[in-house]
Short mmCIF file of C-alpha atoms and ligand atoms in Angstrom, two decimals:
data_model
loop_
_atom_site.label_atom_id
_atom_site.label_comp_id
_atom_site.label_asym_id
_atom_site.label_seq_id
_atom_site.Cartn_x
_atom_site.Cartn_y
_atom_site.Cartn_z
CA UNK N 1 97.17 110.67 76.82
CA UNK N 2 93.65 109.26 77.36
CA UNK N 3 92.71 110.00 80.68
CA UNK N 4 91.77 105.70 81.10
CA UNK N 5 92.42 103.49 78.31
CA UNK N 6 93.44 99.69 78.57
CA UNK N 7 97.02 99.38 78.25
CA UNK N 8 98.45 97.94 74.82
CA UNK N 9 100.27 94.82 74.18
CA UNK N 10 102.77 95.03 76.26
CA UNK N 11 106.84 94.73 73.98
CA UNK N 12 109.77 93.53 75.79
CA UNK N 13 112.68 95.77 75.42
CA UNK N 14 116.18 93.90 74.47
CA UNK N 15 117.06 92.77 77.53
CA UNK N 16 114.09 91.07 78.27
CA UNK N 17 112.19 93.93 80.54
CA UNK N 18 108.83 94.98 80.19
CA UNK N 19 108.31 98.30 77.98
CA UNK N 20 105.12 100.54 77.76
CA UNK N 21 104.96 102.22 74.55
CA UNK N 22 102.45 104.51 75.49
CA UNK N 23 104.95 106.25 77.41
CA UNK N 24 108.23 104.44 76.20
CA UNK N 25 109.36 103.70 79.36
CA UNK N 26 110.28 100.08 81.28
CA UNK N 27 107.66 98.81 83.89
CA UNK N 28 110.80 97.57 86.46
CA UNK N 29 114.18 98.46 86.97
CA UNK N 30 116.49 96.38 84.41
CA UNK N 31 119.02 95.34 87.46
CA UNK N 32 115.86 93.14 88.54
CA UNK N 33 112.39 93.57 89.30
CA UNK N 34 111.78 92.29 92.70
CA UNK N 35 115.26 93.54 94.35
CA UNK N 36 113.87 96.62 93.20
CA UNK N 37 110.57 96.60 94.67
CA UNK N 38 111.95 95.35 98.01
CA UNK N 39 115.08 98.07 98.20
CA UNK N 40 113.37 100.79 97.24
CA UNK N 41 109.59 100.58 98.28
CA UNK N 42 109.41 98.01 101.05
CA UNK N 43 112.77 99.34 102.84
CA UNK N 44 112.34 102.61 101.50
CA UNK N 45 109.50 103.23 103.66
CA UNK N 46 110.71 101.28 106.55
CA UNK N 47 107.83 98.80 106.04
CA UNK N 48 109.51 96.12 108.65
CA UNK N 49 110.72 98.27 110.88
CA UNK N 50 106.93 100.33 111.01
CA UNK N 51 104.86 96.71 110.98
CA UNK N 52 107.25 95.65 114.23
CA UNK N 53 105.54 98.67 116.00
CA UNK N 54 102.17 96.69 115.98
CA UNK N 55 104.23 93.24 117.44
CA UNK N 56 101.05 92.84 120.64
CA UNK N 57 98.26 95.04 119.12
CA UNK N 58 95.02 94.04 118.93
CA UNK N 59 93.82 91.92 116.10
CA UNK N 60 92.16 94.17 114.07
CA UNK N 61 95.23 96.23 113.63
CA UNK N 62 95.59 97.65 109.77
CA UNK N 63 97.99 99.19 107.69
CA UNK N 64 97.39 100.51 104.56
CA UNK N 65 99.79 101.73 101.65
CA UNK N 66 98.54 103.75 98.56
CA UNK N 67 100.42 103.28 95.30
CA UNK N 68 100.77 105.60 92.53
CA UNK N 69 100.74 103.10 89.27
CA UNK N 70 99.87 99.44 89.78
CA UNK N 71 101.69 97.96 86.37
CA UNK N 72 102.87 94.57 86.81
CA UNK N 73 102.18 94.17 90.38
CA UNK N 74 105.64 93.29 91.43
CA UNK N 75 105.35 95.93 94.55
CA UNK N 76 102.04 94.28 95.49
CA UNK N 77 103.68 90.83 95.24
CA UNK N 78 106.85 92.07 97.17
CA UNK N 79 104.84 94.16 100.06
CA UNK N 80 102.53 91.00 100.18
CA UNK N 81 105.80 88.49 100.49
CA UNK N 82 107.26 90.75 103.08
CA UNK N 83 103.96 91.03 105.06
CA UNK N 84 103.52 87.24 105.02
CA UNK N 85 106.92 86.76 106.14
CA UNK N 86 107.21 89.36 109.68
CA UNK N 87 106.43 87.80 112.83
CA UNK N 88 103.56 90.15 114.44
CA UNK N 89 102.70 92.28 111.14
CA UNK N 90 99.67 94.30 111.19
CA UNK N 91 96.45 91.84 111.51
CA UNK N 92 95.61 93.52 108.32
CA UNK N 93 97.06 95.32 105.47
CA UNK N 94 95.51 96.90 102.83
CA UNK N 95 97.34 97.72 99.66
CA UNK N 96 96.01 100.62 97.21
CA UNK N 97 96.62 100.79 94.09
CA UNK N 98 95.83 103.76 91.13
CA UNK N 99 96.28 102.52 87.70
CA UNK N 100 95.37 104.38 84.61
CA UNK N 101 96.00 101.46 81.87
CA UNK N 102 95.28 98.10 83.20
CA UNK N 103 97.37 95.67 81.80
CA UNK N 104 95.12 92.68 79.04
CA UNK N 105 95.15 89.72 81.53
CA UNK N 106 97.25 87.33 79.16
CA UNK N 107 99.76 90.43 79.43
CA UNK N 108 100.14 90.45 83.31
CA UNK N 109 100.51 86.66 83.36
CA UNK N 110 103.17 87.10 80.69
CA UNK N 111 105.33 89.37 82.69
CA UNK N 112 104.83 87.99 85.99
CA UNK N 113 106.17 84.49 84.50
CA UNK N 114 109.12 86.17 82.80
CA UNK N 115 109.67 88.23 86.03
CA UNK N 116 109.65 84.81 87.99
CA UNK N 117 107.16 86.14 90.26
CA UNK N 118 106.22 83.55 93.06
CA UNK N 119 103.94 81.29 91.12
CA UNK N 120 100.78 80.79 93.83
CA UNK N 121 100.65 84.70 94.64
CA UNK N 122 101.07 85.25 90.71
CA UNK N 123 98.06 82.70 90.23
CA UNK N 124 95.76 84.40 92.71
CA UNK N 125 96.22 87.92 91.16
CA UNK N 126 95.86 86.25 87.77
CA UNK N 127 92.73 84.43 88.87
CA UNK N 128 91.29 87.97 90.52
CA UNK N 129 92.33 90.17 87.77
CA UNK N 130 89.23 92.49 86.94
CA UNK N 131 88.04 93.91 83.27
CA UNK N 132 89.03 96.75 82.83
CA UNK N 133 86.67 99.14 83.66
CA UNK N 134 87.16 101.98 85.60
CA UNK N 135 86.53 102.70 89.18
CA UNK N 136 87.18 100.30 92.67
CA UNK N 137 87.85 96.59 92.24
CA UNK N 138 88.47 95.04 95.58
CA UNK N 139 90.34 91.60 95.68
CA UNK N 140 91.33 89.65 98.40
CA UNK N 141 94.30 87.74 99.70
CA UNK N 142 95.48 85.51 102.61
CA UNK N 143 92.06 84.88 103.93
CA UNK N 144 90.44 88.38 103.94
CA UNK N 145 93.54 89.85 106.06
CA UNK N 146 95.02 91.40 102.84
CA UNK N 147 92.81 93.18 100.47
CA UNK N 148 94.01 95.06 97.45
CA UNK N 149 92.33 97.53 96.17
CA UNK N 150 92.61 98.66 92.19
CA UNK N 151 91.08 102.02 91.39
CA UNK N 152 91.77 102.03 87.81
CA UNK N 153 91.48 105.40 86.67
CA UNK N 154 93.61 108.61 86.22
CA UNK N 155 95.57 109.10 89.35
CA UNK N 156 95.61 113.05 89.23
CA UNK N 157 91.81 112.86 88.81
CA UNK N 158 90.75 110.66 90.97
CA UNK N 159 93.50 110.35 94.06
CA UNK N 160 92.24 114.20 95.31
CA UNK N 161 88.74 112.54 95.78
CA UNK N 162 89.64 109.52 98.22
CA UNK N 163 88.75 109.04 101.35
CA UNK N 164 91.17 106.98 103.23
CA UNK N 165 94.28 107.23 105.18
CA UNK N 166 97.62 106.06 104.37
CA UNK N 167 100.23 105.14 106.28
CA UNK N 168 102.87 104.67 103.38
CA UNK N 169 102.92 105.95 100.02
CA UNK N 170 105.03 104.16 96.68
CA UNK N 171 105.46 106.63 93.79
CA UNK N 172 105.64 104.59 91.01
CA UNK N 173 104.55 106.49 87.67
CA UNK N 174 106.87 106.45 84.88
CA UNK N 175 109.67 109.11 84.90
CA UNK N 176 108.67 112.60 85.17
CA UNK N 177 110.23 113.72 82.38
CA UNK N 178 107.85 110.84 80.05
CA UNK N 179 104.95 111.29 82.46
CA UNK N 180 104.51 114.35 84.46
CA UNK N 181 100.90 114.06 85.70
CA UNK N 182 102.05 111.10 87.69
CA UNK N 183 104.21 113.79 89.61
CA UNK N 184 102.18 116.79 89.52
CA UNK N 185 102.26 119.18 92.66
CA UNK N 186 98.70 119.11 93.05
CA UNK N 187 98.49 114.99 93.02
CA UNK N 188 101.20 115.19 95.75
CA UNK N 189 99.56 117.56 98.13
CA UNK N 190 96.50 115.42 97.91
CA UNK N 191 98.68 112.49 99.51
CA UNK N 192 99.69 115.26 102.18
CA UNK N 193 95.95 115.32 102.61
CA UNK N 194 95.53 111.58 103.04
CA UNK N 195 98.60 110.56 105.26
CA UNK N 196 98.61 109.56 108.65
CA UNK N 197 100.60 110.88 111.06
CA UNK N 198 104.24 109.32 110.32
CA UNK N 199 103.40 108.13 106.78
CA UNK N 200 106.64 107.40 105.18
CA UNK N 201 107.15 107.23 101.43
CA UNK N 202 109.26 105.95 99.06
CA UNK N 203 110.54 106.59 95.09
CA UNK N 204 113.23 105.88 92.68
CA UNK N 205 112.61 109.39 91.36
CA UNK N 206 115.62 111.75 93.21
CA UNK N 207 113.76 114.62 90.44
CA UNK N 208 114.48 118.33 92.22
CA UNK N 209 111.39 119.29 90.82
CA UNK N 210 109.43 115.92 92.99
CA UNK N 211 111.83 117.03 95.94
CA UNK N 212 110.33 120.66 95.95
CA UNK N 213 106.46 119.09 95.19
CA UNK N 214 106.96 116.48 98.66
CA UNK N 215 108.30 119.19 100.44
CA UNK N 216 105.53 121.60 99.55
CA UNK N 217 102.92 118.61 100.66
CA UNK N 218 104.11 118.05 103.89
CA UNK N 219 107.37 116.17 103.52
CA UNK N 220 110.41 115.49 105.26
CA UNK N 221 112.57 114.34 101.95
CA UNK N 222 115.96 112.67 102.08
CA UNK N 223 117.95 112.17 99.01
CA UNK N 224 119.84 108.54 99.70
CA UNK N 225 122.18 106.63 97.52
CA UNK N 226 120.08 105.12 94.62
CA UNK N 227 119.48 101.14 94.14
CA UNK N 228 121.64 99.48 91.22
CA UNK N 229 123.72 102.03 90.16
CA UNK N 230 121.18 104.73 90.18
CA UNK N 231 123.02 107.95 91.57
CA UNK N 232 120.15 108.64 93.90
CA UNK N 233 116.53 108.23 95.29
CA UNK N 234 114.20 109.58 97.89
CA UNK N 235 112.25 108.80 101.20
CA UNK N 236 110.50 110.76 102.64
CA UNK N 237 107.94 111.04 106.22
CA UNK N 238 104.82 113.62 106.62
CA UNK N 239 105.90 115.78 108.93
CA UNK N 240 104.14 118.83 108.59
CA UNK N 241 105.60 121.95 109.61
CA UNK N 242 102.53 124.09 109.45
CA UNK N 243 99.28 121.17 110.15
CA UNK N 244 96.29 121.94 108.02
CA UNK N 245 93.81 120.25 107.91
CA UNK N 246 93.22 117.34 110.87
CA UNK N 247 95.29 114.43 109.56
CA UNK N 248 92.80 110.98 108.67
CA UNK N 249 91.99 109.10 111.36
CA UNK N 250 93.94 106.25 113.00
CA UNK N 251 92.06 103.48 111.61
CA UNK N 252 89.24 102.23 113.87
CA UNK N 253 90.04 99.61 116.38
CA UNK N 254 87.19 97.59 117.85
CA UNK N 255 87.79 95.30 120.58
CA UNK N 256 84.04 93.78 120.76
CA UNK N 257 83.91 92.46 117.45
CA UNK N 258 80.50 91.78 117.40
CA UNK N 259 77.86 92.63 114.80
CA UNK N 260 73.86 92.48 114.44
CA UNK N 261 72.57 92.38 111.02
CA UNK N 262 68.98 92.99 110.46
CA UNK N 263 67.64 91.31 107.52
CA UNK N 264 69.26 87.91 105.50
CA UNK N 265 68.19 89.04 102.19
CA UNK N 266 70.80 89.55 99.61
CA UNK N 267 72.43 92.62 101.09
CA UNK N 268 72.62 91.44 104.74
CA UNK N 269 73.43 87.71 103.91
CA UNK N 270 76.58 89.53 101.89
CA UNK N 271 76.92 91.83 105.04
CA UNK N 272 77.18 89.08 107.44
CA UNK N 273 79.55 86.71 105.61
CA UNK N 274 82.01 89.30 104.95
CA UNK N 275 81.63 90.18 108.95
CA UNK N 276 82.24 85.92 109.59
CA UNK N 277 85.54 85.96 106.92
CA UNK N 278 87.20 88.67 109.13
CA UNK N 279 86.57 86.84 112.58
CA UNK N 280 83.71 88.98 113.78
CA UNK N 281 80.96 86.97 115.73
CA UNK N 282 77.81 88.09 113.83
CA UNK N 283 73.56 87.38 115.11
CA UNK N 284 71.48 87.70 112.26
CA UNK N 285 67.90 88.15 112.68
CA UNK N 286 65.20 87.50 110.11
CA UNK N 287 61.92 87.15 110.72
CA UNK N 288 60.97 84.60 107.45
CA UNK N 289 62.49 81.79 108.91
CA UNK N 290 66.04 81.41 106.56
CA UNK N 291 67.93 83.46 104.00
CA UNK N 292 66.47 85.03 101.03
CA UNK N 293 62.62 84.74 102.05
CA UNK N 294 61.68 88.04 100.95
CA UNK N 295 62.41 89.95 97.92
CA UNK N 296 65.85 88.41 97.46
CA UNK N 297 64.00 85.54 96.18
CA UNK N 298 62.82 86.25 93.98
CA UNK N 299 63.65 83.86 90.28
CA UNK N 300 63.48 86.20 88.13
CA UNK N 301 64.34 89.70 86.76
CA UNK N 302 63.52 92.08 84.81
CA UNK N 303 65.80 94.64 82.68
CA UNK N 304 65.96 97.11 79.86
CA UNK N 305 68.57 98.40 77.55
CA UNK N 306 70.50 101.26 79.30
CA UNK N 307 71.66 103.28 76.72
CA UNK N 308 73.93 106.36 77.69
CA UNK N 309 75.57 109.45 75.89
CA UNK N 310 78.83 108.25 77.39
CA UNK N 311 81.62 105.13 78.56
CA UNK N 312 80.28 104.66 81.88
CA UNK N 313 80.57 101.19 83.61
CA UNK N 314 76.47 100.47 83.73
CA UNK N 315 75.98 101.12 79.75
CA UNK N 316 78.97 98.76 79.18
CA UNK N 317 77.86 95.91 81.05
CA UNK N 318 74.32 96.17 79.30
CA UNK N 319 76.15 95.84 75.90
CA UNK N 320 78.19 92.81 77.00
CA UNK N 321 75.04 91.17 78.42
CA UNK N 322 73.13 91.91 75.71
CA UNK N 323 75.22 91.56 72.48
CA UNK N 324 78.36 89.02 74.48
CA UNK N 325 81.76 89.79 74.74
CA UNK N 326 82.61 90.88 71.12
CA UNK N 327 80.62 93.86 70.94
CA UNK N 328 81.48 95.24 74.15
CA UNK N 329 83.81 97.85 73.00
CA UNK N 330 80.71 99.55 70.55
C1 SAM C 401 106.57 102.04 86.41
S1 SAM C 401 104.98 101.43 86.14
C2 SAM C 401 104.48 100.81 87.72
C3 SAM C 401 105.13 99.52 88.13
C4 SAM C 401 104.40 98.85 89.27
N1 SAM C 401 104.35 99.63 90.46
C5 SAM C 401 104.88 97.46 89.57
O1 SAM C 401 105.21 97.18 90.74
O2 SAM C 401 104.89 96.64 88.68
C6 SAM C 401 104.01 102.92 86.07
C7 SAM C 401 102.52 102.69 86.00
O3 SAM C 401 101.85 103.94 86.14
C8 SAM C 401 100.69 103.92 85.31
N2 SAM C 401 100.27 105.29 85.05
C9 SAM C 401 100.84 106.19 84.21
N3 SAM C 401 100.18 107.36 84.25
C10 SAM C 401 99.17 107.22 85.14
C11 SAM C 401 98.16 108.08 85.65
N4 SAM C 401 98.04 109.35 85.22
N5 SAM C 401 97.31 107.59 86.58
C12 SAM C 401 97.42 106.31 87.04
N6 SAM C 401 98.36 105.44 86.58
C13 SAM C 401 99.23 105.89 85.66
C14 SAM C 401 101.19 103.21 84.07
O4 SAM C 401 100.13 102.69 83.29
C15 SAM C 401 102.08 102.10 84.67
O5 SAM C 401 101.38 100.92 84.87
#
């Protein structure tokens, strides 16, 4: 299995579900997508019950959950749906996502509208959707407070080299037995590495062999009753018996809220509008008078052809710029 690769068209099985035959598996649960996502990953990690510990914190207050396998979306949609709906959530929440075969665009809207996924939240994801290249591609929700990230890349590869902490983890790769690396000891203890004290998680796996893995990394797993008909599933919290390494960080809180950004060219303009979206009072100081006086003003540009032994994201863009759209995959 290519290591990233776009995902092909994606084939409904019989019963109308989403199927990926690159690892001839379905996307969702066939007893329903979204009861799914909710039972298993939103409750499974306590999500309501954890967000109603920040009820009266201060604004800035985040939360951020790290998914193994974006697909569809439908736990993004669901974790977004149940975030919107608390009273008191955290101010912020911050949803990660690892995918190794982005879904074509006109795919994802295809599912999401057979999936009957709620049409404005569908739209906005639709509307955000990157190309798939690989690496970060940040998109934002409910007025900045949400951001999802998409890191669209092998998760074993790249997951060990993050640097964030989590405070709930959804393992959501295809079956073990169809897609081990997904599950892979090592990929596990690196989410050891990256949770927060308490971090709960949450799978529809109830594997021995993912039992043993969690445990290993720092788990407390519990093997509960599974969701439509499914004999069993897990949940687990970090609770390290033996703490390694110092756990990430709590994330930063900061009750000023005030920034000064030096400079309105292009980088601090960017800088200090992304301060203004999240509520942060921001003084700008530029000594030409006005925004892009300097070398951000300049008309023009100049470029060359970047050409490069290998796929990387700079040499692609140069061949779409240069030859459009159609030759982008020489
Ligand atoms: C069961 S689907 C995920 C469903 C998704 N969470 C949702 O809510 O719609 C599993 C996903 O894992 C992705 N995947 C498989 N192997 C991967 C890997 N090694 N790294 C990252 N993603 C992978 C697949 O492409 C697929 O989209």
């Amino acid at each position: 299995m290519p290591s990233f690769a776009p995902h092909p068209p994606l084939v409904f099985d019989e019963s109308g579900t989403p199927l990926s035959t690159l690892y001839g598996d379905v996307f969702r649960s066939r007893a329903g997508a979204w009861a799914e996502a909710q039972a298993v990953f939103v409750e499974g990690c306590a999500l309501p019950q954890r967000w109603d510990e920040f009820a009266g914190d201060p604004s800035d207050a985040s939360f951020t959950v790290l998914e193994l396998g974006f697909g569809l979306g439908v736990n993004f949609l669901a974790t977004l749906r149940a975030w919107r709906e608390r009273s008191g959530p955290p101010a912020r929440l911050h949803f990660f996502s690892v995918e190794a075969h982005p879904l074509a665009v006109e795919d994802l809207r295809h599912a999401l509208d057979v999936l009957g996924a709620p049409p404005a939240d569908a739209q906005h994801l639709l509307a955000a959707w990157p190309a798939a290249l690989p690496g970060m591609h940040r998109l934002s929700f409910e007025a900045d407070a949400v951001t999802l990230t998409l890191c669209f890349g092998d998760a074993l590869a790249l997951v060990p080299k993050l640097r964030l902490g989590a405070d709930a983890f959804f393992l959501d790769g295809f079956a073990p037995a169809r897609n081990p690396r997904m599950w892979d000891p090592a990929l596990l203890r690196a989410l050891g590495r990256l949770a927060r004290t308490g971090a709960t998680l949450a799978t529809w796996s109830a594997a021995g062999a993912v039992r043993e893995a969690l445990a290993g990394a720092g788990f407390e797993v519990e093997r509960v009753a599974g969701h439509a008909g499914k004999r069993h599933r897990l949940r687990a919290r970090h609770a390290p018996r033996w703490p390694g390494a110092r756990p990430p960080e709590p994330p930063p809180h900061w009750p000023a809220r005030t920034a000064l950004v030096v400079g309105a060219g292009l980088a601090g303009a960017a800088t200090a509008a992304g301060f203004a979206r999240r509520g942060w009072q921001v003084t700008v100081l530029e000594a030409g008078g006005g925004p892009l006086r300097g070398g951000s003003a300049q008309p023009l540009c100049a470029d060359h052809l970047h050409l490069s032994p290998d796929d990387n994201p700079l040499a692609r863009l140069r061949v779409r710029e240069l030859f459009g759209r159609h030759r982008a995959g020489v």
